[in-house]
Amino acid sequence: MHDNIRTIRNTVLARIKPSPEERNKLAELARRIAGYIQDEGVSCELVGSAARKTWISGEHDLDLFLMFPTTLSREELKVDGLRIAKSVANRADSYEIRYAEHPYVHARFDGYRVDLVPCYRIESAKELKSAVDRTPFHNKYVLSKIGGLEDDVLLLKRFMKCADVYGSELRVHGFSGYLCELLIIHYGSFLEALAFACDWRDGLSIEPGVSTSYRDSNAGIAPGGVWEPLCMIDPTDPNRNVAAALSLDQFYTFVDAARGFLAEPSIEWFFAEPVPPVDKSEITGAIAARGTDLLAVVFEIPDMVEDIVYPQLYKMEQSVLSMLAEREFAVLGSAATVLPAGMTAENVVLLIELVSGELPALKKHIGPPVYMQNHAERFKAKFVAKDTFSGVYIEDGRYVVDIRRKYRLAKDLLESELSSCALGKQLRECVRAGCVVLERDEITDALDCEFLNRFLRK
Amino acid sequence: MHDNIRTIRNTVLARIKPSPEERNKLAELARRIAGYIQDEGVSCELVGSAARKTWISGEHDLDLFLMFPTTLSREELKVDGLRIAKSVANRADSYEIRYAEHPYVHARFDGYRVDLVPCYRIESAKELKSAVDRTPFHNKYVLSKIGGLEDDVLLLKRFMKCADVYGSELRVHGFSGYLCELLIIHYGSFLEALAFACDWRDGLSIEPGVSTSYRDSNAGIAPGGVWEPLCMIDPTDPNRNVAAALSLDQFYTFVDAARGFLAEPSIEWFFAEPVPPVDKSEITGAIAARGTDLLAVVFEIPDMVEDIVYPQLYKMEQSVLSMLAEREFAVLGSAATVLPAGMTAENVVLLIELVSGELPALKKHIGPPVYMQNHAERFKAKFVAKDTFSGVYIEDGRYVVDIRRKYRLAKDLLESELSSCALGKQLRECVRAGCVVLERDEITDALDCEFLNRFLRK
C-alpha cells in the first residue's frame, strides 16, 4: 500500500474508530436495555452498526428489535409491540413514537439514541411480513462476513459522508450503512472498493461475494420505475435491490470522489475543510453577476418525518420544473430543502433558477401537420376569431399561429398554477394553507445564506 | 360543376385570358424576330407560354431559342451564339446580356421582353449538354398534350400567383409554369388538380399521365439532398424532378389554398384584396406588443441575378439561425429579402425575431458522462483555473460547469461572428464590405413597412 495512503488510513481511523471505553459503554447499555425487554417476556436482538462494530465514533445509535411470534396478527403486533416498547421506554430519559411501516419507539437512554422496533421472528427472509423483519437477517449475514473488515467499513462510511453520498434517506438518495458493508464484503477492502468504483458505470449489478455484471434495463429490478444505477442484490433476499434508493447523481458523485482520492490521496477526502461563511451582500452580488432569474417557492410544514416530506418535495420539484418547461421557461437548476425550524416562518423552500423569469407576449403555437386535414380544419377554426398576432401560417409542414401567452412571468405562473402540479397529500395541504413566491431581494432577505451559497457554488 | 365555381371560372378567365388581338400581336412579333434570326442563318424555336398559349394576359414574354448544331464546341456555342443573339438584338429597343448556365440576351422589342437563348439542337433529351437544351423538348411535349386545356393552365397559374406559390425562382421555391402545365395534363383540369391536391402529402411522386405514388426518402431523386415534397417526373427525362425547386412549405401552402378554395370558392382566391398600407407607428406598436426582440442584419449588394443572390441569402439565413441556436438564443422566426434598389443604402435584409436578444452571463456547460473517465479528466482539468460560477458538478450522470457566456447580446454575437457563418462567395464580399446589425427603432426607421408588416402578420 502507498505509504501516504497508509498514513491517511491510520490518521482517519484514529479519529473515527470507537475507543474500547466507548465500545464497552455501548455494549453495557445494550445489555441493560435487552434486560428490560426480556423482563417483559419478549426476546430481542441488537442489530445495526452497534451490533457489527461498524459505527463511527460518537455517531452510535442502538437498534433493538423486539421479536414476536408469527402467531400474532399484524394488528396485534402493532398494538402489543408498541405497548411493550413503551413500557421499556418508560425507563428512558425521554421517548417518542415514530412511524415507519409500523409505529416504533425512539428513546433516549443516558444521552444515547435508542430505537425499539417490534418485528416478527421468522425462519427465512422469504416469509417476511414487513420490511423491518428483514433487518435481523441482514445483521446475521453481515456478522458472518465482516470479521476483520470493520475498519474498512468505517473508512468507507466516513469517505461517503464527506462526499455527501452517505445515507439512504429519501432526502439524500445515497448509500446506506448496509450497502457500505456489502461493498466492503464484496470488494474485500476500502481501497479495493474505491479502485473498482473508478470504473463503475450505471447499470452495474453486484451479487455480493459472487459476481458483478452490467444490465441495460430495470427489468427484474424496478420494472417501469426509475433507472437504478446500481443493483446490489440482497444476499438475504435475491429479489431485493439494497441500492434501490441510490440516485444516478449520487452514484457518480461517489465514482468521481473515488477517482479523486486515488489520484490525490489526502485526509481532506475524509474531513472536509469547513466552507467559509458568506454574508448576504456576497450572495446578492453572486446572484446579480449570474444575470439569471431566481424564484423561491416557500411555505410552511409542521414537523414531519423526513422520509415522508422529501419524496413529496422532490416530486413537487419535478412537477414544477415540468410545468415551467412546458410553458417555455428555461430552467437552469433547482434545489428543494426543509430548513431547520425557526429560521423563517416558511420552512420549506423550492428554489428555481431560470434563464429568464419573463417571456414575450407572443407565443408560437405549433399545430398539426398540414396533411392531417381533419385536425387542420379544427385547428384553423379554433383560432379564427381569437386575438392572435398572426394568421395561421405554415412552417416546416405544420400549421403555426402566433398567439398571446397566458403567463409572461414565471412568478404569475407559479402563483396561479402551483396547485395543479402533482403534490403529495400532506404537501398539498401545506401549499394550500399558504405559499409565497419570492424573487430578487426577497430571496436573500428570507433565506439562509449557507443554503443559497451551496446552491450557487454547486 | 358547381354554378358558383362556373361563374368564378368565367369571371377569372375574362380577366386573364389573352384577347385575340393580344395573341395576334404577340404571334406577329415572334414571327418578325424569328425572321431576323433566320437572316443570320440560324433556325429558331419559340418556346414557353407564348408558344403554348398559356400566358396570362399582359404577362407575356417571348422565349426564342437559337438552335445550333452539336458539331460546335461549348466554347464556340457560347461565343457564336452570343454574337448572333446580339446581332438580332441590335434591332431591339434595348438589350442586355444575362448569365444563366450560359450567357444569353434579354431584349425589349416594342415594349415586349424577349429572351434570345442559344442552345444545341439535339435528337433526344438524353444527349443534352446544358439545361437549356431541354426546353425545346418540354415545348414539344406540352404542345402535344395541352390542346383544349389552356384555360385550365391559366386558372391554375393565376390561383398559384395569388397564393404566392407560383415561380420556380430560388427566391420563391414555388411551382414553375411547366410544372403547372404538367399538373393540368396529369389531372385533366384545374378543378381536378385542386381536388386531388387537398389530399396531397409530402413524398408524392407523379409520372404525368401514368401514375402517382408515395415514397419515404429522396433515394433516386436527390440522394443526400433536402427532402423534395413533390417529385414530378419530367416526361422528357425520367431522371429529372420538375418540382426540384419546390419547398415543403410552398407545397403545403398550395394544398391549404386548394382546400380553402374548394370549401369556400370565391374570386378572391385569384385576385387578392390589396393589403391596406400600414405606417411606421403601427409597425412600431405591433413590434412592442409582441414583446420579442427583433434584429436586422443589413448590407448592400450590387445589382445581381436573383437566382444567384437568393440561394446565398437563404444559406446565410440558415447558417445564422444555427449559430444563434447553438449560442442558446431562441429564434421565433426570420425572413430574408432583397429590397428594391434605392429604398435604403443597404438593400439586403436578414430579419430575425428572438424570444430575447439578451441572455444571462451564466451558461450551463454540459460535459462528458462521468463514466468516460478519460474525457472526464480532460474536462475537469480544462475548467480548474477558469473564471467559472461553479465548480464542476454532476447532473444527470454528466459533468457540468456553470461558465461565463461569451456573448450575452445577440447583436454582439452577430457583429463579431457573422463572418464565420457559411456565406456564399458574393455575399461574403458584400458582408465584409459593410454590414450593420439594427435593433429596436433602428429597424422601423430603416426598413420598408410593407416588408415588416408581411413578416409580422405572416
Short mmCIF file of N, CA and C in Angstrom, two decimals, chain A residues 302-438:
data_model
loop_
_atom_site.label_atom_id
_atom_site.label_comp_id
_atom_site.label_asym_id
_atom_site.label_seq_id
_atom_site.Cartn_x
_atom_site.Cartn_y
_atom_site.Cartn_z
N PRO A 302 -45.68 21.44 9.11
CA PRO A 302 -45.47 21.08 10.51
C PRO A 302 -44.32 20.08 10.57
N ASP A 303 -43.82 19.81 11.76
CA ASP A 303 -42.73 18.88 11.98
C ASP A 303 -43.14 17.50 11.47
N MET A 304 -42.52 17.06 10.37
CA MET A 304 -42.91 15.77 9.79
C MET A 304 -41.69 14.90 9.61
N VAL A 305 -41.92 13.56 9.50
CA VAL A 305 -40.81 12.64 9.27
C VAL A 305 -40.17 12.97 7.91
N GLU A 306 -38.86 13.12 7.92
CA GLU A 306 -38.13 13.46 6.70
C GLU A 306 -38.47 12.54 5.52
N ASP A 307 -38.56 11.23 5.81
CA ASP A 307 -38.78 10.28 4.72
C ASP A 307 -40.19 10.39 4.15
N ILE A 308 -41.05 11.17 4.78
CA ILE A 308 -42.36 11.45 4.18
C ILE A 308 -42.31 12.78 3.42
N VAL A 309 -41.66 13.78 4.02
CA VAL A 309 -41.60 15.10 3.39
C VAL A 309 -40.79 15.08 2.10
N TYR A 310 -39.59 14.50 2.14
CA TYR A 310 -38.70 14.65 0.99
C TYR A 310 -39.19 14.01 -0.30
N PRO A 311 -39.75 12.80 -0.25
CA PRO A 311 -40.27 12.27 -1.52
C PRO A 311 -41.34 13.19 -2.12
N GLN A 312 -42.21 13.74 -1.28
CA GLN A 312 -43.26 14.65 -1.78
C GLN A 312 -42.64 15.93 -2.31
N LEU A 313 -41.61 16.40 -1.62
CA LEU A 313 -40.97 17.65 -2.03
C LEU A 313 -40.24 17.46 -3.36
N TYR A 314 -39.55 16.34 -3.53
CA TYR A 314 -38.85 16.08 -4.80
C TYR A 314 -39.83 15.87 -5.95
N LYS A 315 -40.95 15.25 -5.62
CA LYS A 315 -41.99 15.04 -6.62
C LYS A 315 -42.56 16.39 -7.06
N MET A 316 -42.79 17.26 -6.09
CA MET A 316 -43.27 18.61 -6.37
C MET A 316 -42.25 19.35 -7.24
N GLU A 317 -40.97 19.22 -6.90
CA GLU A 317 -39.91 19.89 -7.66
C GLU A 317 -39.96 19.46 -9.13
N GLN A 318 -40.05 18.15 -9.37
CA GLN A 318 -40.09 17.66 -10.75
C GLN A 318 -41.32 18.17 -11.48
N SER A 319 -42.44 18.17 -10.78
CA SER A 319 -43.69 18.59 -11.39
C SER A 319 -43.65 20.09 -11.73
N VAL A 320 -43.09 20.89 -10.84
CA VAL A 320 -42.99 22.33 -11.08
C VAL A 320 -42.03 22.60 -12.25
N LEU A 321 -40.90 21.88 -12.29
CA LEU A 321 -39.95 22.08 -13.38
C LEU A 321 -40.58 21.70 -14.73
N SER A 322 -41.35 20.63 -14.74
CA SER A 322 -42.03 20.22 -15.97
C SER A 322 -43.00 21.30 -16.43
N MET A 323 -43.74 21.84 -15.46
CA MET A 323 -44.72 22.88 -15.81
C MET A 323 -44.01 24.10 -16.38
N LEU A 324 -42.91 24.51 -15.77
CA LEU A 324 -42.16 25.66 -16.27
C LEU A 324 -41.65 25.40 -17.69
N ALA A 325 -41.10 24.21 -17.90
CA ALA A 325 -40.56 23.88 -19.23
C ALA A 325 -41.67 23.86 -20.27
N GLU A 326 -42.81 23.30 -19.90
CA GLU A 326 -43.95 23.24 -20.80
C GLU A 326 -44.41 24.64 -21.20
N ARG A 327 -44.28 25.57 -20.28
CA ARG A 327 -44.67 26.96 -20.54
C ARG A 327 -43.50 27.76 -21.11
N GLU A 328 -42.43 27.06 -21.50
CA GLU A 328 -41.28 27.65 -22.22
C GLU A 328 -40.34 28.47 -21.35
N PHE A 329 -40.42 28.31 -20.03
CA PHE A 329 -39.41 28.94 -19.18
C PHE A 329 -38.22 27.98 -19.09
N ALA A 330 -37.03 28.47 -19.48
CA ALA A 330 -35.85 27.61 -19.49
C ALA A 330 -35.24 27.53 -18.09
N VAL A 331 -35.23 26.31 -17.54
CA VAL A 331 -34.75 26.10 -16.18
C VAL A 331 -33.25 25.77 -16.20
N LEU A 332 -32.49 26.46 -15.37
CA LEU A 332 -31.06 26.17 -15.27
C LEU A 332 -30.74 25.23 -14.11
N GLY A 333 -31.51 25.34 -13.04
CA GLY A 333 -31.24 24.48 -11.89
C GLY A 333 -32.29 24.68 -10.82
N SER A 334 -32.28 23.80 -9.83
CA SER A 334 -33.25 23.92 -8.75
C SER A 334 -32.72 23.19 -7.53
N ALA A 335 -33.30 23.52 -6.38
CA ALA A 335 -32.96 22.83 -5.14
C ALA A 335 -34.18 22.89 -4.24
N ALA A 336 -34.40 21.82 -3.50
CA ALA A 336 -35.53 21.79 -2.57
C ALA A 336 -34.99 21.39 -1.22
N THR A 337 -35.48 22.05 -0.21
CA THR A 337 -34.98 21.71 1.12
C THR A 337 -36.00 22.08 2.20
N VAL A 338 -35.84 21.45 3.35
CA VAL A 338 -36.59 21.85 4.53
C VAL A 338 -35.58 22.50 5.47
N LEU A 339 -35.76 23.79 5.71
CA LEU A 339 -34.82 24.50 6.57
C LEU A 339 -35.11 24.18 8.03
N PRO A 340 -34.08 24.24 8.89
CA PRO A 340 -34.33 23.99 10.31
C PRO A 340 -35.43 24.91 10.81
N ALA A 341 -36.34 24.37 11.62
CA ALA A 341 -37.46 25.15 12.13
C ALA A 341 -36.96 26.41 12.81
N GLY A 342 -37.72 27.46 12.72
CA GLY A 342 -37.36 28.68 13.43
C GLY A 342 -36.56 29.67 12.61
N MET A 343 -35.93 29.20 11.50
CA MET A 343 -35.15 30.13 10.70
C MET A 343 -36.03 31.15 10.00
N THR A 344 -37.14 30.64 9.43
CA THR A 344 -38.13 31.52 8.81
C THR A 344 -39.49 30.93 9.12
N ALA A 345 -40.53 31.72 8.95
CA ALA A 345 -41.87 31.20 9.15
C ALA A 345 -42.11 30.06 8.16
N GLU A 346 -41.75 30.32 6.87
CA GLU A 346 -41.90 29.28 5.86
C GLU A 346 -40.62 28.45 5.85
N ASN A 347 -40.72 27.19 6.18
CA ASN A 347 -39.51 26.39 6.31
C ASN A 347 -39.23 25.47 5.14
N VAL A 348 -40.17 25.36 4.19
CA VAL A 348 -39.91 24.56 3.01
C VAL A 348 -39.59 25.50 1.85
N VAL A 349 -38.51 25.20 1.13
CA VAL A 349 -38.07 26.06 0.04
C VAL A 349 -37.86 25.25 -1.22
N LEU A 350 -38.47 25.73 -2.30
CA LEU A 350 -38.14 25.19 -3.62
C LEU A 350 -37.54 26.37 -4.39
N LEU A 351 -36.24 26.26 -4.64
CA LEU A 351 -35.50 27.34 -5.29
C LEU A 351 -35.31 26.98 -6.76
N ILE A 352 -35.61 27.93 -7.65
CA ILE A 352 -35.54 27.64 -9.09
C ILE A 352 -34.75 28.75 -9.77
N GLU A 353 -33.81 28.37 -10.62
CA GLU A 353 -33.05 29.35 -11.38
C GLU A 353 -33.45 29.25 -12.85
N LEU A 354 -33.85 30.39 -13.42
CA LEU A 354 -34.32 30.42 -14.81
C LEU A 354 -33.40 31.29 -15.66
N VAL A 355 -33.30 30.97 -16.94
CA VAL A 355 -32.60 31.85 -17.88
C VAL A 355 -33.26 33.22 -17.81
N SER A 356 -34.59 33.23 -17.81
CA SER A 356 -35.31 34.48 -17.60
C SER A 356 -36.68 34.18 -17.01
N GLY A 357 -37.09 35.00 -16.07
CA GLY A 357 -38.40 34.84 -15.45
C GLY A 357 -39.49 35.52 -16.25
N GLU A 358 -39.10 36.13 -17.37
CA GLU A 358 -40.08 36.84 -18.20
C GLU A 358 -39.96 36.38 -19.65
N LEU A 359 -41.10 36.16 -20.28
CA LEU A 359 -41.12 35.76 -21.68
C LEU A 359 -41.94 36.76 -22.49
N PRO A 360 -41.74 36.80 -23.82
CA PRO A 360 -42.52 37.75 -24.61
C PRO A 360 -44.02 37.41 -24.60
N ALA A 361 -44.83 38.43 -24.93
CA ALA A 361 -46.28 38.20 -25.03
C ALA A 361 -46.58 37.17 -26.11
N LEU A 362 -45.79 37.21 -27.18
CA LEU A 362 -46.03 36.32 -28.32
C LEU A 362 -45.54 34.91 -28.02
N LYS A 363 -46.38 33.95 -28.31
CA LYS A 363 -46.02 32.54 -28.18
C LYS A 363 -46.34 31.83 -29.48
N LYS A 364 -45.36 31.12 -29.98
CA LYS A 364 -45.54 30.39 -31.22
C LYS A 364 -46.27 29.09 -30.91
N HIS A 365 -47.45 28.95 -31.43
CA HIS A 365 -48.25 27.77 -31.11
C HIS A 365 -48.24 26.82 -32.32
N ILE A 366 -47.63 25.66 -32.16
CA ILE A 366 -47.45 24.71 -33.27
C ILE A 366 -48.67 23.79 -33.35
N GLY A 367 -49.24 23.71 -34.54
CA GLY A 367 -50.42 22.88 -34.74
C GLY A 367 -50.10 21.58 -35.47
N PRO A 368 -51.11 20.96 -36.04
CA PRO A 368 -50.93 19.66 -36.69
C PRO A 368 -50.22 19.80 -38.04
N PRO A 369 -49.67 18.69 -38.56
CA PRO A 369 -49.11 18.71 -39.91
C PRO A 369 -50.23 19.05 -40.90
N VAL A 370 -49.88 19.76 -41.97
CA VAL A 370 -50.89 20.20 -42.93
C VAL A 370 -51.62 19.01 -43.55
N TYR A 371 -50.92 17.87 -43.74
CA TYR A 371 -51.58 16.76 -44.43
C TYR A 371 -52.71 16.14 -43.61
N MET A 372 -52.73 16.36 -42.30
CA MET A 372 -53.82 15.81 -41.49
C MET A 372 -55.02 16.75 -41.59
N GLN A 373 -55.80 16.57 -42.63
CA GLN A 373 -56.81 17.56 -42.99
C GLN A 373 -57.85 17.80 -41.89
N ASN A 374 -58.29 16.74 -41.22
CA ASN A 374 -59.33 16.92 -40.20
C ASN A 374 -58.83 17.73 -39.02
N HIS A 375 -57.63 17.35 -38.52
CA HIS A 375 -57.03 18.10 -37.43
C HIS A 375 -56.81 19.54 -37.85
N ALA A 376 -56.37 19.70 -39.10
CA ALA A 376 -56.04 21.02 -39.63
C ALA A 376 -57.26 21.92 -39.58
N GLU A 377 -58.39 21.40 -40.01
CA GLU A 377 -59.59 22.24 -40.04
C GLU A 377 -60.02 22.66 -38.64
N ARG A 378 -59.93 21.70 -37.70
CA ARG A 378 -60.30 22.04 -36.33
C ARG A 378 -59.35 23.10 -35.76
N PHE A 379 -58.06 22.93 -36.07
CA PHE A 379 -57.06 23.87 -35.57
C PHE A 379 -57.33 25.27 -36.10
N LYS A 380 -57.57 25.37 -37.41
CA LYS A 380 -57.78 26.68 -38.02
C LYS A 380 -59.06 27.32 -37.49
N ALA A 381 -60.11 26.50 -37.36
CA ALA A 381 -61.38 27.03 -36.87
C ALA A 381 -61.21 27.61 -35.46
N LYS A 382 -60.38 26.96 -34.67
CA LYS A 382 -60.19 27.35 -33.28
C LYS A 382 -59.60 28.76 -33.15
N PHE A 383 -58.76 29.14 -34.12
CA PHE A 383 -58.05 30.41 -33.96
C PHE A 383 -58.60 31.53 -34.82
N VAL A 384 -59.71 31.24 -35.53
CA VAL A 384 -60.24 32.21 -36.47
C VAL A 384 -60.65 33.52 -35.79
N ALA A 385 -61.34 33.38 -34.67
CA ALA A 385 -61.87 34.60 -34.04
C ALA A 385 -61.04 35.01 -32.83
N LYS A 386 -59.89 34.36 -32.66
CA LYS A 386 -59.06 34.64 -31.48
C LYS A 386 -58.21 35.89 -31.69
N ASP A 387 -57.83 36.48 -30.57
CA ASP A 387 -56.93 37.63 -30.57
C ASP A 387 -55.49 37.13 -30.72
N THR A 388 -55.07 36.93 -31.96
CA THR A 388 -53.74 36.38 -32.23
C THR A 388 -52.85 37.45 -32.86
N PHE A 389 -51.54 37.18 -32.88
CA PHE A 389 -50.62 38.12 -33.51
C PHE A 389 -50.52 37.89 -35.02
N SER A 390 -50.85 36.68 -35.45
CA SER A 390 -50.70 36.35 -36.87
C SER A 390 -51.91 35.54 -37.30
N GLY A 391 -52.03 35.35 -38.61
CA GLY A 391 -52.96 34.35 -39.10
C GLY A 391 -52.33 32.98 -38.88
N VAL A 392 -53.08 31.92 -39.22
CA VAL A 392 -52.50 30.59 -39.20
C VAL A 392 -51.57 30.49 -40.41
N TYR A 393 -50.31 30.14 -40.19
CA TYR A 393 -49.38 30.02 -41.31
C TYR A 393 -48.72 28.64 -41.29
N ILE A 394 -47.95 28.37 -42.31
CA ILE A 394 -47.36 27.04 -42.46
C ILE A 394 -45.85 27.13 -42.28
N GLU A 395 -45.32 26.29 -41.42
CA GLU A 395 -43.87 26.27 -41.22
C GLU A 395 -43.44 24.83 -41.00
N ASP A 396 -42.44 24.42 -41.75
CA ASP A 396 -41.93 23.04 -41.68
C ASP A 396 -43.05 22.02 -41.82
N GLY A 397 -44.01 22.32 -42.69
CA GLY A 397 -45.07 21.36 -42.98
C GLY A 397 -46.20 21.32 -41.95
N ARG A 398 -46.15 22.20 -40.96
CA ARG A 398 -47.20 22.23 -39.94
C ARG A 398 -47.88 23.59 -39.90
N TYR A 399 -49.10 23.60 -39.40
CA TYR A 399 -49.76 24.87 -39.13
C TYR A 399 -49.18 25.49 -37.86
N VAL A 400 -49.03 26.79 -37.90
CA VAL A 400 -48.50 27.52 -36.75
C VAL A 400 -49.30 28.81 -36.62
N VAL A 401 -49.49 29.25 -35.39
CA VAL A 401 -50.12 30.56 -35.20
C VAL A 401 -49.46 31.23 -34.00
N ASP A 402 -49.22 32.53 -34.13
CA ASP A 402 -48.59 33.29 -33.05
C ASP A 402 -49.68 33.81 -32.13
N ILE A 403 -49.75 33.23 -30.95
CA ILE A 403 -50.83 33.61 -30.02
C ILE A 403 -50.29 34.42 -28.85
N ARG A 404 -51.21 34.86 -28.01
CA ARG A 404 -50.85 35.63 -26.82
C ARG A 404 -50.58 34.65 -25.69
N ARG A 405 -49.43 34.81 -25.03
CA ARG A 405 -49.04 33.92 -23.95
C ARG A 405 -49.89 34.21 -22.71
N LYS A 406 -50.30 33.14 -22.03
CA LYS A 406 -51.12 33.35 -20.83
C LYS A 406 -50.29 33.92 -19.68
N TYR A 407 -49.12 33.32 -19.43
CA TYR A 407 -48.28 33.81 -18.33
C TYR A 407 -46.95 34.30 -18.87
N ARG A 408 -46.75 35.61 -18.82
CA ARG A 408 -45.46 36.15 -19.25
C ARG A 408 -44.42 36.03 -18.13
N LEU A 409 -44.88 36.01 -16.87
CA LEU A 409 -43.97 35.95 -15.74
C LEU A 409 -44.05 34.58 -15.06
N ALA A 410 -42.89 33.99 -14.82
CA ALA A 410 -42.85 32.70 -14.14
C ALA A 410 -43.49 32.82 -12.76
N LYS A 411 -43.31 33.96 -12.13
CA LYS A 411 -43.91 34.18 -10.80
C LYS A 411 -45.44 34.05 -10.88
N ASP A 412 -46.04 34.69 -11.89
CA ASP A 412 -47.50 34.59 -12.06
C ASP A 412 -47.93 33.15 -12.29
N LEU A 413 -47.17 32.47 -13.15
CA LEU A 413 -47.50 31.07 -13.44
C LEU A 413 -47.49 30.25 -12.16
N LEU A 414 -46.43 30.40 -11.36
CA LEU A 414 -46.32 29.61 -10.14
C LEU A 414 -47.44 29.96 -9.16
N GLU A 415 -47.72 31.24 -9.03
CA GLU A 415 -48.76 31.64 -8.08
C GLU A 415 -50.13 31.11 -8.50
N SER A 416 -50.37 31.04 -9.82
CA SER A 416 -51.71 30.65 -10.28
C SER A 416 -51.86 29.14 -10.45
N GLU A 417 -50.78 28.46 -10.84
CA GLU A 417 -50.95 27.06 -11.27
C GLU A 417 -50.25 26.04 -10.39
N LEU A 418 -49.62 26.51 -9.32
CA LEU A 418 -48.89 25.56 -8.47
C LEU A 418 -49.81 24.45 -7.98
N SER A 419 -51.05 24.80 -7.70
CA SER A 419 -51.97 23.80 -7.14
C SER A 419 -52.33 22.73 -8.16
N SER A 420 -52.07 23.00 -9.45
CA SER A 420 -52.37 21.98 -10.46
C SER A 420 -51.19 21.03 -10.65
N CYS A 421 -50.08 21.29 -9.96
CA CYS A 421 -48.93 20.38 -10.05
C CYS A 421 -49.18 19.14 -9.19
N ALA A 422 -48.41 18.09 -9.49
CA ALA A 422 -48.51 16.88 -8.70
C ALA A 422 -47.87 17.15 -7.34
N LEU A 423 -48.68 17.21 -6.31
CA LEU A 423 -48.18 17.43 -4.96
C LEU A 423 -48.65 16.26 -4.10
N GLY A 424 -47.82 15.84 -3.19
CA GLY A 424 -48.23 14.78 -2.27
C GLY A 424 -49.35 15.30 -1.37
N LYS A 425 -50.01 14.35 -0.71
CA LYS A 425 -51.17 14.68 0.12
C LYS A 425 -50.85 15.75 1.17
N GLN A 426 -49.82 15.49 1.96
CA GLN A 426 -49.51 16.43 3.05
C GLN A 426 -49.06 17.78 2.49
N LEU A 427 -48.19 17.74 1.46
CA LEU A 427 -47.66 18.98 0.91
C LEU A 427 -48.78 19.81 0.29
N ARG A 428 -49.72 19.16 -0.37
CA ARG A 428 -50.83 19.88 -0.99
C ARG A 428 -51.56 20.74 0.05
N GLU A 429 -51.80 20.13 1.21
CA GLU A 429 -52.49 20.88 2.27
C GLU A 429 -51.67 22.08 2.74
N CYS A 430 -50.36 21.85 2.88
CA CYS A 430 -49.49 22.93 3.35
C CYS A 430 -49.43 24.06 2.33
N VAL A 431 -49.34 23.70 1.04
CA VAL A 431 -49.27 24.70 -0.02
C VAL A 431 -50.57 25.50 -0.04
N ARG A 432 -51.67 24.79 0.10
CA ARG A 432 -52.97 25.45 0.07
C ARG A 432 -53.10 26.42 1.24
N ALA A 433 -52.54 26.03 2.38
CA ALA A 433 -52.65 26.86 3.59
C ALA A 433 -51.91 28.18 3.44
N GLY A 434 -50.93 28.23 2.53
CA GLY A 434 -50.22 29.50 2.38
C GLY A 434 -48.87 29.27 1.74
N CYS A 435 -48.69 29.85 0.58
CA CYS A 435 -47.48 29.61 -0.20
C CYS A 435 -47.12 30.93 -0.87
N VAL A 436 -45.86 31.30 -0.79
CA VAL A 436 -45.42 32.59 -1.32
C VAL A 436 -44.33 32.35 -2.35
N VAL A 437 -44.34 33.12 -3.43
CA VAL A 437 -43.26 33.05 -4.42
C VAL A 437 -42.39 34.30 -4.25
N LEU A 438 -41.14 34.07 -3.87
CA LEU A 438 -40.22 35.19 -3.66
C LEU A 438 -39.35 35.39 -4.89
#
